[in-house]
PDB file of C-alpha atoms and ligand atoms in Angstrom:
ATOM      1  CA  UNK O 179       0.077  -0.238  -0.221  1.00  0.00           C
ATOM      2  CA  UNK O 180       1.412   3.338  -0.869  1.00  0.00           C
ATOM      3  CA  UNK O 181      -0.322   6.781  -0.063  1.00  0.00           C
ATOM      4  CA  UNK O 182       2.145   9.046  -1.954  1.00  0.00           C
ATOM      5  CA  UNK O 183       0.624  12.319  -3.249  1.00  0.00           C
ATOM      6  CA  UNK O 184      -2.895  11.574  -1.352  1.00  0.00           C
ATOM      7  CA  UNK O 185      -4.260  13.807   1.182  1.00  0.00           C
ATOM      8  CA  UNK O 186      -5.858  12.644   4.339  1.00  0.00           C
ATOM      9  CA  UNK O 187      -8.360  14.035   6.839  1.00  0.00           C
ATOM     10  CA  UNK O 188      -8.689  12.444  10.288  1.00  0.00           C
ATOM     11  CA  UNK O 189     -11.244  13.720  12.510  1.00  0.00           C
ATOM     12  CA  UNK O 190     -10.531  12.910  16.329  1.00  0.00           C
ATOM     13  CA  UNK O 191      -6.732  12.562  15.768  1.00  0.00           C
ATOM     14  CA  UNK O 192      -5.859  14.629  18.927  1.00  0.00           C
ATOM     15  CA  UNK O 193      -6.415  11.695  21.735  1.00  0.00           C
ATOM     16  CA  UNK O 194      -2.710  10.864  22.303  1.00  0.00           C
ATOM     17  CA  UNK O 195      -3.506   7.101  22.721  1.00  0.00           C
ATOM     18  CA  UNK O 196      -6.290   7.022  20.187  1.00  0.00           C
ATOM     19  CA  UNK O 197      -7.218   5.584  17.177  1.00  0.00           C
ATOM     20  CA  UNK O 198      -7.722   8.221  15.219  1.00  0.00           C
ATOM     21  CA  UNK O 199      -3.849   9.383  15.871  1.00  0.00           C
ATOM     22  CA  UNK O 200      -2.402   5.653  15.407  1.00  0.00           C
ATOM     23  CA  UNK O 201      -4.240   5.463  11.854  1.00  0.00           C
ATOM     24  CA  UNK O 202      -2.963   9.178  11.085  1.00  0.00           C
ATOM     25  CA  UNK O 203       0.479   7.503  11.763  1.00  0.00           C
ATOM     26  CA  UNK O 204       0.146   4.546   9.862  1.00  0.00           C
ATOM     27  CA  UNK O 205      -1.108   7.238   6.719  1.00  0.00           C
ATOM     28  CA  UNK O 206       1.525   9.003   7.067  1.00  0.00           C
ATOM     29  CA  UNK O 207       4.398   6.101   7.376  1.00  0.00           C
ATOM     30  CA  UNK O 208       3.118   4.880   4.138  1.00  0.00           C
ATOM     31  CA  UNK O 209       3.012   8.396   2.261  1.00  0.00           C
ATOM     32  CA  UNK O 210       0.395  10.421   2.809  1.00  0.00           C
ATOM     33  CA  UNK O 211       0.053  13.589   3.874  1.00  0.00           C
ATOM     34  CA  UNK O 212      -2.548  13.764   6.864  1.00  0.00           C
ATOM     35  CA  UNK O 213      -4.610  16.425   8.601  1.00  0.00           C
ATOM     36  CA  UNK O 214      -5.231  15.688  12.033  1.00  0.00           C
ATOM     37  CA  UNK O 215      -8.499  17.005  12.858  1.00  0.00           C
ATOM     38  CA  UNK O 216     -10.235  17.668  16.802  1.00  0.00           C
ATOM     39  CA  UNK O 217     -11.550  20.016  19.313  1.00  0.00           C
ATOM     40  CA  UNK O 218      -8.358  19.054  21.560  1.00  0.00           C
ATOM     41  CA  UNK O 219      -6.017  21.916  20.701  1.00  0.00           C
ATOM     42  CA  UNK O 220      -3.172  20.700  22.653  1.00  0.00           C
ATOM     43  CA  UNK O 221      -3.562  17.543  21.513  1.00  0.00           C
ATOM     44  CA  UNK O 222      -3.080  18.091  17.826  1.00  0.00           C
ATOM     45  CA  UNK O 223      -0.013  20.188  18.352  1.00  0.00           C
ATOM     46  CA  UNK O 224       1.398  17.460  19.639  1.00  0.00           C
ATOM     47  CA  UNK O 225       0.251  15.041  16.951  1.00  0.00           C
ATOM     48  CA  UNK O 226       1.569  16.921  14.501  1.00  0.00           C
ATOM     49  CA  UNK O 227       4.978  17.549  15.949  1.00  0.00           C
ATOM     50  CA  UNK O 228       4.799  13.201  16.453  1.00  0.00           C
ATOM     51  CA  UNK O 229       4.391  12.833  12.839  1.00  0.00           C
ATOM     52  CA  UNK O 230       6.782  15.435  11.309  1.00  0.00           C
ATOM     53  CA  UNK O 231       9.488  13.966  13.921  1.00  0.00           C
ATOM     54  CA  UNK O 232       8.548  10.203  12.426  1.00  0.00           C
ATOM     55  CA  UNK O 233       9.347  12.196   8.570  1.00  0.00           C
ATOM     56  CA  UNK O 234       5.840  12.760   7.577  1.00  0.00           C
ATOM     57  CA  UNK O 235       3.562  16.079   6.420  1.00  0.00           C
ATOM     58  CA  UNK O 236       1.104  17.093   9.129  1.00  0.00           C
ATOM     59  CA  UNK O 237      -1.422  19.550   9.140  1.00  0.00           C
ATOM     60  CA  UNK O 238      -3.862  20.352  11.648  1.00  0.00           C
ATOM     61  CA  UNK O 239      -7.530  21.878  12.070  1.00  0.00           C
ATOM     62  CA  UNK O 240      -9.200  22.766  14.864  1.00  0.00           C
ATOM     63  CA  UNK O 241     -13.043  21.342  13.923  1.00  0.00           C
ATOM     64  CA  UNK O 242     -15.837  20.513  16.217  1.00  0.00           C
ATOM     65  CA  UNK O 243     -17.338  17.784  14.171  1.00  0.00           C
ATOM     66  CA  UNK O 244     -21.197  18.399  16.037  1.00  0.00           C
ATOM     67  CA  UNK O 245     -20.761  22.226  14.261  1.00  0.00           C
ATOM     68  CA  UNK O 246     -21.880  22.360  10.748  1.00  0.00           C
ATOM     69  CA  UNK O 247     -20.283  26.116  10.335  1.00  0.00           C
ATOM     70  CA  UNK O 248     -16.697  24.938  11.844  1.00  0.00           C
ATOM     71  CA  UNK O 249     -16.970  21.514   9.455  1.00  0.00           C
ATOM     72  CA  UNK O 250     -17.801  23.741   6.370  1.00  0.00           C
ATOM     73  CA  UNK O 251     -15.015  26.515   7.218  1.00  0.00           C
ATOM     74  CA  UNK O 252     -12.317  23.513   7.893  1.00  0.00           C
ATOM     75  CA  UNK O 253     -13.041  21.683   5.136  1.00  0.00           C
ATOM     76  CA  UNK O 254     -12.944  24.507   2.605  1.00  0.00           C
ATOM     77  CA  UNK O 255      -9.117  25.600   4.704  1.00  0.00           C
ATOM     78  CA  UNK O 256      -8.356  22.520   4.019  1.00  0.00           C
ATOM     79  CA  UNK O 257      -9.201  22.486   0.146  1.00  0.00           C
ATOM     80  CA  UNK O 258      -8.217  25.695  -0.456  1.00  0.00           C
ATOM     81  CA  UNK O 259      -4.875  25.403   1.009  1.00  0.00           C
ATOM     82  CA  UNK O 260      -3.974  21.318  -0.218  1.00  0.00           C
ATOM     83  CA  UNK O 261      -6.411  21.311  -3.003  1.00  0.00           C
ATOM     84  CA  UNK O 262      -8.174  18.491  -2.301  1.00  0.00           C
ATOM     85  CA  UNK O 263      -9.119  15.645   0.257  1.00  0.00           C
ATOM     86  CA  UNK O 264      -8.574  11.548  -1.066  1.00  0.00           C
ATOM     87  CA  UNK O 265      -9.210  10.064   2.049  1.00  0.00           C
ATOM     88  CA  UNK O 266     -11.731  10.890   4.907  1.00  0.00           C
ATOM     89  CA  UNK O 267     -11.893   8.702   8.068  1.00  0.00           C
ATOM     90  CA  UNK O 268     -14.920   9.699  10.542  1.00  0.00           C
ATOM     91  CA  UNK O 269     -13.154   8.893  13.700  1.00  0.00           C
ATOM     92  CA  UNK O 270     -14.243  11.884  16.342  1.00  0.00           C
ATOM     93  CA  UNK O 271     -16.275   9.428  19.242  1.00  0.00           C
ATOM     94  CA  UNK O 272     -17.868   9.766  22.404  1.00  0.00           C
ATOM     95  CA  UNK O 273     -19.232   7.459  24.613  1.00  0.00           C
ATOM     96  CA  UNK O 274     -21.127   7.066  28.019  1.00  0.00           C
ATOM     97  CA  UNK O 275     -21.406   3.960  30.087  1.00  0.00           C
ATOM     98  CA  UNK O 276     -25.048   5.592  31.569  1.00  0.00           C
ATOM     99  CA  UNK O 277     -28.108   3.125  31.807  1.00  0.00           C
ATOM    100  CA  UNK O 278     -31.217   3.698  29.117  1.00  0.00           C
ATOM    101  CA  UNK O 279     -33.321   4.745  32.518  1.00  0.00           C
ATOM    102  CA  UNK O 280     -30.760   7.281  33.604  1.00  0.00           C
ATOM    103  CA  UNK O 281     -29.891   9.355  30.080  1.00  0.00           C
ATOM    104  CA  UNK O 282     -30.486  12.623  30.370  1.00  0.00           C
ATOM    105  CA  UNK O 283     -31.767  14.720  26.873  1.00  0.00           C
ATOM    106  CA  UNK O 284     -28.291  16.545  26.591  1.00  0.00           C
ATOM    107  CA  UNK O 285     -26.128  13.417  27.147  1.00  0.00           C
ATOM    108  CA  UNK O 286     -28.529  11.438  24.017  1.00  0.00           C
ATOM    109  CA  UNK O 287     -27.662  14.671  22.116  1.00  0.00           C
ATOM    110  CA  UNK O 288     -24.198  14.977  22.879  1.00  0.00           C
ATOM    111  CA  UNK O 289     -23.782  11.006  21.672  1.00  0.00           C
ATOM    112  CA  UNK O 290     -25.648  11.553  19.286  1.00  0.00           C
ATOM    113  CA  UNK O 291     -23.982  14.829  17.507  1.00  0.00           C
ATOM    114  CA  UNK O 292     -20.818  13.483  18.013  1.00  0.00           C
ATOM    115  CA  UNK O 293     -21.480   9.786  16.587  1.00  0.00           C
ATOM    116  CA  UNK O 294     -23.555  10.522  14.270  1.00  0.00           C
ATOM    117  CA  UNK O 295     -24.203  13.850  13.112  1.00  0.00           C
ATOM    118  CA  UNK O 296     -20.905  14.539  12.833  1.00  0.00           C
ATOM    119  CA  UNK O 297     -20.262  11.972  10.084  1.00  0.00           C
ATOM    120  CA  UNK O 298     -23.014  13.191   8.102  1.00  0.00           C
ATOM    121  CA  UNK O 299     -21.582  17.039   8.479  1.00  0.00           C
ATOM    122  CA  UNK O 300     -18.024  15.692   7.748  1.00  0.00           C
ATOM    123  CA  UNK O 301     -19.126  13.671   4.437  1.00  0.00           C
ATOM    124  CA  UNK O 302     -21.413  16.563   2.994  1.00  0.00           C
ATOM    125  CA  UNK O 303     -18.651  18.319   3.376  1.00  0.00           C
ATOM    126  CA  UNK O 304     -15.928  16.780   1.569  1.00  0.00           C
ATOM    127  CA  UNK O 305     -17.917  14.795  -0.923  1.00  0.00           C
ATOM    128  CA  UNK O 306     -18.294  17.475  -3.402  1.00  0.00           C
ATOM    129  CA  UNK O 307     -14.554  17.549  -3.533  1.00  0.00           C
ATOM    130  CA  UNK O 308     -14.176  14.124  -4.038  1.00  0.00           C
ATOM    131  CA  UNK O 309     -16.694  14.218  -6.924  1.00  0.00           C
ATOM    132  CA  UNK O 310     -14.845  17.203  -8.457  1.00  0.00           C
ATOM    133  CA  UNK O 311     -11.820  14.682  -8.911  1.00  0.00           C
ATOM    134  CA  UNK O 312     -13.501  10.987  -9.308  1.00  0.00           C
ATOM    135  CA  UNK O 313     -11.983   9.350  -6.747  1.00  0.00           C
ATOM    136  CA  UNK O 314     -12.753   8.714  -2.785  1.00  0.00           C
ATOM    137  CA  UNK O 315     -12.017   6.940  -0.177  1.00  0.00           C
ATOM    138  CA  UNK O 316     -14.616   7.528   3.114  1.00  0.00           C
ATOM    139  CA  UNK O 317     -14.504   5.091   6.351  1.00  0.00           C
ATOM    140  CA  UNK O 318     -16.550   5.463   9.146  1.00  0.00           C
ATOM    141  CA  UNK O 319     -15.948   4.499  13.035  1.00  0.00           C
ATOM    142  CA  UNK O 320     -19.010   2.159  13.794  1.00  0.00           C
ATOM    143  CA  UNK O 321     -18.633  -0.173  16.890  1.00  0.00           C
ATOM    144  CA  UNK O 322     -19.435  -3.430  17.939  1.00  0.00           C
ATOM    145  CA  UNK O 323     -21.869  -2.118  19.935  1.00  0.00           C
ATOM    146  CA  UNK O 324     -23.930  -0.813  17.130  1.00  0.00           C
ATOM    147  CA  UNK O 325     -24.281  -4.648  16.205  1.00  0.00           C
ATOM    148  CA  UNK O 326     -24.741  -6.392  18.878  1.00  0.00           C
ATOM    149  CA  UNK O 327     -26.615  -3.619  21.325  1.00  0.00           C
ATOM    150  CA  UNK O 328     -24.777  -2.863  24.494  1.00  0.00           C
ATOM    151  CA  UNK O 329     -21.403  -1.619  24.399  1.00  0.00           C
ATOM    152  CA  UNK O 330     -19.346  -2.576  27.622  1.00  0.00           C
ATOM    153  CA  UNK O 331     -18.268   0.980  28.031  1.00  0.00           C
ATOM    154  CA  UNK O 332     -21.747   2.477  26.175  1.00  0.00           C
ATOM    155  CA  UNK O 333     -25.316   2.825  26.553  1.00  0.00           C
ATOM    156  CA  UNK O 334     -28.593   2.604  24.446  1.00  0.00           C
ATOM    157  CA  UNK O 335     -27.784   6.004  23.094  1.00  0.00           C
ATOM    158  CA  UNK O 336     -23.983   4.599  21.532  1.00  0.00           C
ATOM    159  CA  UNK O 337     -25.014   1.301  20.133  1.00  0.00           C
ATOM    160  CA  UNK O 338     -28.030   3.522  18.320  1.00  0.00           C
ATOM    161  CA  UNK O 339     -25.532   6.047  16.911  1.00  0.00           C
ATOM    162  CA  UNK O 340     -23.416   3.333  15.594  1.00  0.00           C
ATOM    163  CA  UNK O 341     -25.645   1.429  14.123  1.00  0.00           C
ATOM    164  CA  UNK O 342     -27.228   4.640  12.185  1.00  0.00           C
ATOM    165  CA  UNK O 343     -23.369   4.979  11.206  1.00  0.00           C
ATOM    166  CA  UNK O 344     -23.504   1.662   9.566  1.00  0.00           C
ATOM    167  CA  UNK O 345     -26.875   2.554   7.764  1.00  0.00           C
ATOM    168  CA  UNK O 346     -25.718   6.166   6.877  1.00  0.00           C
ATOM    169  CA  UNK O 347     -22.227   4.727   5.389  1.00  0.00           C
ATOM    170  CA  UNK O 348     -24.282   1.847   3.298  1.00  0.00           C
ATOM    171  CA  UNK O 349     -26.567   4.536   1.913  1.00  0.00           C
ATOM    172  CA  UNK O 350     -23.486   6.732   1.126  1.00  0.00           C
ATOM    173  CA  UNK O 351     -21.737   4.148  -0.608  1.00  0.00           C
ATOM    174  CA  UNK O 352     -24.716   3.460  -3.053  1.00  0.00           C
ATOM    175  CA  UNK O 353     -25.080   7.538  -3.989  1.00  0.00           C
ATOM    176  CA  UNK O 354     -20.921   7.635  -4.610  1.00  0.00           C
ATOM    177  CA  UNK O 355     -20.004   4.822  -6.473  1.00  0.00           C
ATOM    178  CA  UNK O 356     -20.706   6.749  -9.633  1.00  0.00           C
ATOM    179  CA  UNK O 357     -17.688   9.033  -8.820  1.00  0.00           C
ATOM    180  CA  UNK O 358     -15.448   6.203  -7.982  1.00  0.00           C
ATOM    181  CA  UNK O 359     -16.147   7.230  -3.996  1.00  0.00           C
ATOM    182  CA  UNK O 360     -16.171   3.765  -1.896  1.00  0.00           C
ATOM    183  CA  UNK O 361     -17.463   4.293   1.941  1.00  0.00           C
ATOM    184  CA  UNK O 362     -16.921   1.536   4.287  1.00  0.00           C
ATOM    185  CA  UNK O 363     -17.074   1.322   8.076  1.00  0.00           C
ATOM    186  CA  UNK O 364     -15.512  -0.392  10.429  1.00  0.00           C
ATOM    187  CA  UNK O 365     -16.966  -2.345  13.486  1.00  0.00           C
ATOM    188  CA  UNK O 366     -14.182  -2.725  16.718  1.00  0.00           C
ATOM    189  CA  UNK O 367     -14.624  -4.351  19.526  1.00  0.00           C
ATOM    190  CA  UNK O 368     -12.952  -2.856  22.890  1.00  0.00           C
ATOM    191  CA  UNK O 369      -9.656  -1.389  22.296  1.00  0.00           C
ATOM    192  CA  UNK O 370      -7.410  -0.723  25.160  1.00  0.00           C
ATOM    193  CA  UNK O 371      -5.723   2.235  25.935  1.00  0.00           C
ATOM    194  CA  UNK O 372      -7.669   4.903  24.525  1.00  0.00           C
ATOM    195  CA  UNK O 373      -9.599   8.159  25.838  1.00  0.00           C
ATOM    196  CA  UNK O 374     -12.684   6.004  26.053  1.00  0.00           C
ATOM    197  CA  UNK O 375     -11.653   2.925  27.400  1.00  0.00           C
ATOM    198  CA  UNK O 376      -9.355   4.363  29.953  1.00  0.00           C
ATOM    199  CA  UNK O 377      -9.858   4.794  33.327  1.00  0.00           C
ATOM    200  CA  UNK O 378     -12.963   2.698  32.708  1.00  0.00           C
ATOM    201  CA  UNK O 379     -10.837  -0.604  31.866  1.00  0.00           C
ATOM    202  CA  UNK O 380      -9.868  -1.756  35.289  1.00  0.00           C
ATOM    203  CA  UNK O 381      -7.387  -5.018  35.302  1.00  0.00           C
ATOM    204  CA  UNK O 382     -10.464  -7.460  36.507  1.00  0.00           C
ATOM    205  CA  UNK O 383     -12.852  -5.636  34.013  1.00  0.00           C
ATOM    206  CA  UNK O 384      -9.835  -6.407  31.115  1.00  0.00           C
ATOM    207  CA  UNK O 385      -9.440 -10.028  32.470  1.00  0.00           C
ATOM    208  CA  UNK O 386     -13.170 -11.088  32.398  1.00  0.00           C
ATOM    209  CA  UNK O 387     -13.174  -9.287  29.096  1.00  0.00           C
ATOM    210  CA  UNK O 388     -10.541 -11.207  27.726  1.00  0.00           C
ATOM    211  CA  UNK O 389     -12.070 -14.459  28.667  1.00  0.00           C
ATOM    212  CA  UNK O 390     -14.422 -13.457  26.148  1.00  0.00           C
ATOM    213  CA  UNK O 391     -12.620 -13.079  23.328  1.00  0.00           C
ATOM    214  CA  UNK O 392     -11.825 -15.870  21.398  1.00  0.00           C
ATOM    215  CA  UNK O 393      -7.974 -14.468  20.509  1.00  0.00           C
ATOM    216  CA  UNK O 394      -7.769 -13.794  24.208  1.00  0.00           C
ATOM    217  CA  UNK O 395      -6.975 -10.099  23.954  1.00  0.00           C
ATOM    218  CA  UNK O 396      -8.803  -6.663  23.846  1.00  0.00           C
ATOM    219  CA  UNK O 397      -7.712  -4.790  20.926  1.00  0.00           C
ATOM    220  CA  UNK O 398      -4.898  -2.369  19.969  1.00  0.00           C
ATOM    221  CA  UNK O 399      -4.841   0.753  18.118  1.00  0.00           C
ATOM    222  CA  UNK O 400      -2.874  -0.442  15.412  1.00  0.00           C
ATOM    223  CA  UNK O 401      -5.611  -3.454  14.735  1.00  0.00           C
ATOM    224  CA  UNK O 402      -8.107  -0.792  13.991  1.00  0.00           C
ATOM    225  CA  UNK O 403      -5.967   1.608  12.251  1.00  0.00           C
ATOM    226  CA  UNK O 404      -4.190  -1.234   9.871  1.00  0.00           C
ATOM    227  CA  UNK O 405      -7.905  -2.515   8.309  1.00  0.00           C
ATOM    228  CA  UNK O 406      -8.574   1.153   8.063  1.00  0.00           C
ATOM    229  CA  UNK O 407      -5.318   1.997   6.215  1.00  0.00           C
ATOM    230  CA  UNK O 408      -6.214  -1.211   3.707  1.00  0.00           C
ATOM    231  CA  UNK O 409      -9.669   0.237   3.425  1.00  0.00           C
ATOM    232  CA  UNK O 410      -8.395   3.877   2.189  1.00  0.00           C
ATOM    233  CA  UNK O 411      -5.996   2.314  -0.434  1.00  0.00           C
ATOM    234  CA  UNK O 412      -6.158   2.137  -4.172  1.00  0.00           C
ATOM    235  CA  UNK O 413      -6.002  -1.724  -3.562  1.00  0.00           C
ATOM    236  CA  UNK O 414      -9.440  -1.684  -1.707  1.00  0.00           C
ATOM    237  CA  UNK O 415     -11.277  -0.108  -4.637  1.00  0.00           C
ATOM    238  CA  UNK O 416     -14.030  -2.326  -5.595  1.00  0.00           C
ATOM    239  CA  UNK O 417     -15.143  -2.958  -1.499  1.00  0.00           C
ATOM    240  CA  UNK O 418     -17.754  -0.486  -0.694  1.00  0.00           C
ATOM    241  CA  UNK O 419     -20.232  -0.445   1.683  1.00  0.00           C
ATOM    242  CA  UNK O 420     -19.182  -3.118   3.821  1.00  0.00           C
ATOM    243  CA  UNK O 421     -18.781  -3.057   7.600  1.00  0.00           C
ATOM    244  CA  UNK O 422     -15.545  -4.516   8.877  1.00  0.00           C
ATOM    245  CA  UNK O 423     -15.738  -6.488  12.457  1.00  0.00           C
ATOM    246  CA  UNK O 424     -12.275  -6.005  14.174  1.00  0.00           C
ATOM    247  CA  UNK O 425     -12.931  -7.686  17.334  1.00  0.00           C
ATOM    248  CA  UNK O 426     -10.914 -10.748  18.143  1.00  0.00           C
ATOM    249  CA  UNK O 427     -14.056 -13.221  17.453  1.00  0.00           C
ATOM    250  CA  UNK O 428     -15.642 -11.273  20.155  1.00  0.00           C
ATOM    251  CA  UNK O 429     -19.046 -10.453  18.097  1.00  0.00           C
ATOM    252  CA  UNK O 430     -19.096 -12.745  14.672  1.00  0.00           C
ATOM    253  CA  UNK O 431     -21.956 -12.302  12.411  1.00  0.00           C
TER     254      UNK O 431
HETATM  255  N1  NAD W 513     -11.579   2.303  21.975  1.00  0.00           N
HETATM  256  C1  NAD W 513     -12.621   1.330  21.734  1.00  0.00           C
HETATM  257  O1  NAD W 513     -12.769   0.497  22.803  1.00  0.00           O
HETATM  258  C2  NAD W 513     -13.767   1.826  20.944  1.00  0.00           C
HETATM  259  C3  NAD W 513     -14.333   0.814  19.958  1.00  0.00           C
HETATM  260  C4  NAD W 513     -15.350   0.594  19.247  1.00  0.00           C
HETATM  261  C5  NAD W 513     -15.289   1.812  18.393  1.00  0.00           C
HETATM  262  N2  NAD W 513     -14.776   2.953  19.123  1.00  0.00           N
HETATM  263  C6  NAD W 513     -14.594   4.270  18.057  1.00  0.00           C
HETATM  264  O2  NAD W 513     -13.456   4.306  17.528  1.00  0.00           O
HETATM  265  C7  NAD W 513     -13.399   6.004  17.395  1.00  0.00           C
HETATM  266  C8  NAD W 513     -11.997   6.336  18.509  1.00  0.00           C
HETATM  267  O3  NAD W 513     -12.485   6.120  19.665  1.00  0.00           O
HETATM  268  P1  NAD W 513     -11.050   6.219  20.444  1.00  0.00           P
HETATM  269  O4  NAD W 513     -11.456   4.839  21.594  1.00  0.00           O
HETATM  270  O5  NAD W 513      -9.644   6.311  20.023  1.00  0.00           O
HETATM  271  O6  NAD W 513     -11.461   7.173  21.465  1.00  0.00           O
HETATM  272  P2  NAD W 513     -10.749   8.970  21.765  1.00  0.00           P
HETATM  273  O7  NAD W 513     -11.178   9.326  23.471  1.00  0.00           O
HETATM  274  O8  NAD W 513      -9.263   8.245  22.358  1.00  0.00           O
HETATM  275  O9  NAD W 513     -10.860   9.334  20.906  1.00  0.00           O
HETATM  276  C9  NAD W 513     -11.760   9.755  20.654  1.00  0.00           C
HETATM  277  C10 NAD W 513     -11.499  11.498  19.642  1.00  0.00           C
HETATM  278  O10 NAD W 513     -12.331  12.080  19.446  1.00  0.00           O
HETATM  279  C11 NAD W 513     -12.807  13.508  19.958  1.00  0.00           C
HETATM  280  N3  NAD W 513     -13.656  14.253  20.001  1.00  0.00           N
HETATM  281  C12 NAD W 513     -15.150  14.064  20.528  1.00  0.00           C
HETATM  282  N4  NAD W 513     -15.812  15.300  20.331  1.00  0.00           N
HETATM  283  C13 NAD W 513     -15.576  15.772  19.756  1.00  0.00           C
HETATM  284  C14 NAD W 513     -16.017  17.225  18.762  1.00  0.00           C
HETATM  285  N5  NAD W 513     -17.331  17.004  18.557  1.00  0.00           N
HETATM  286  N6  NAD W 513     -15.242  16.930  17.175  1.00  0.00           N
HETATM  287  C15 NAD W 513     -13.919  16.607  17.224  1.00  0.00           C
HETATM  288  N7  NAD W 513     -13.427  16.004  17.696  1.00  0.00           N
HETATM  289  C16 NAD W 513     -14.187  15.591  19.239  1.00  0.00           C
HETATM  290  C17 NAD W 513     -11.801  14.160  21.467  1.00  0.00           C
HETATM  291  O11 NAD W 513     -11.466  14.837  21.692  1.00  0.00           O
HETATM  292  C18 NAD W 513     -11.003  12.324  20.916  1.00  0.00           C
HETATM  293  O12 NAD W 513      -9.854  12.850  20.460  1.00  0.00           O
HETATM  294  C19 NAD W 513     -14.529   6.798  18.321  1.00  0.00           C
HETATM  295  O13 NAD W 513     -15.639   6.649  16.830  1.00  0.00           O
HETATM  296  C20 NAD W 513     -15.109   5.314  18.947  1.00  0.00           C
HETATM  297  O14 NAD W 513     -16.804   5.413  18.796  1.00  0.00           O
HETATM  298  C21 NAD W 513     -13.700   2.663  19.940  1.00  0.00           C
END
């Protein structure tokens, strides 16, 4: 896989130990010019320095995926400066481990806005530029929670939003195919060490979870990033509307 001359925008890449940052590292290592975006400005600066230290080309853009104006401005700025966006990874996400009877309307809206509406805003803003070039790769972050119902660290709002991402991905895949744009999603199982899971994943809990994973360990950010790198590569050009499970066998359908 070679991403030279490709421009990749990754949302939620500010979190140091997060999946988004690892996607940026992997794509950059293979030659892509990467744009890290997040609401965490300090995290973005650290991310850029890290990628530049590894010899890559990185830019940052502060963008709140729940804010249409912020997204449209951010995407406009990128395309004005770099001419295009070849790859979009909708990775920004939040989760709350709240029982359905306890979820407030504000919490429901937050979880839906970041995980679902943000994917819509980014896709809507980036697609016209991809269509213009007759090329594009989009990957959205779903979750095993959206498939089996109930996450380990996510409530029903998180499951519902991630299931929504799956349906949205399939519909966009059909619409965008005539421009040679592919749109897929990935559904990770539990990934350790990220902001979403840190703190909540005690050693005891980790042991219990691992016992339920046929491959015997929780996921690493690299497991997710390698699969996404494949889905956004030239080589995956005939795969669209697909959801890839990356969960060590914890959910097989
Ligand atoms: N960690 C897991 O076990 C797991 C499992 C399945 C799916 N996922 C999904 O993977 C993605 C990445 O999660 P992670 O585990 O790396 O978590 P993370 O918390 O480390 O990273 C998420 C990033 O999203 C950013 N973000 C939050 N709200 C935002 C907003 N409004 N605008 C822009 N950025 C915003 C955060 O600042 C953070 O940098 C998420 O979509 C998550 O739902 C994670």
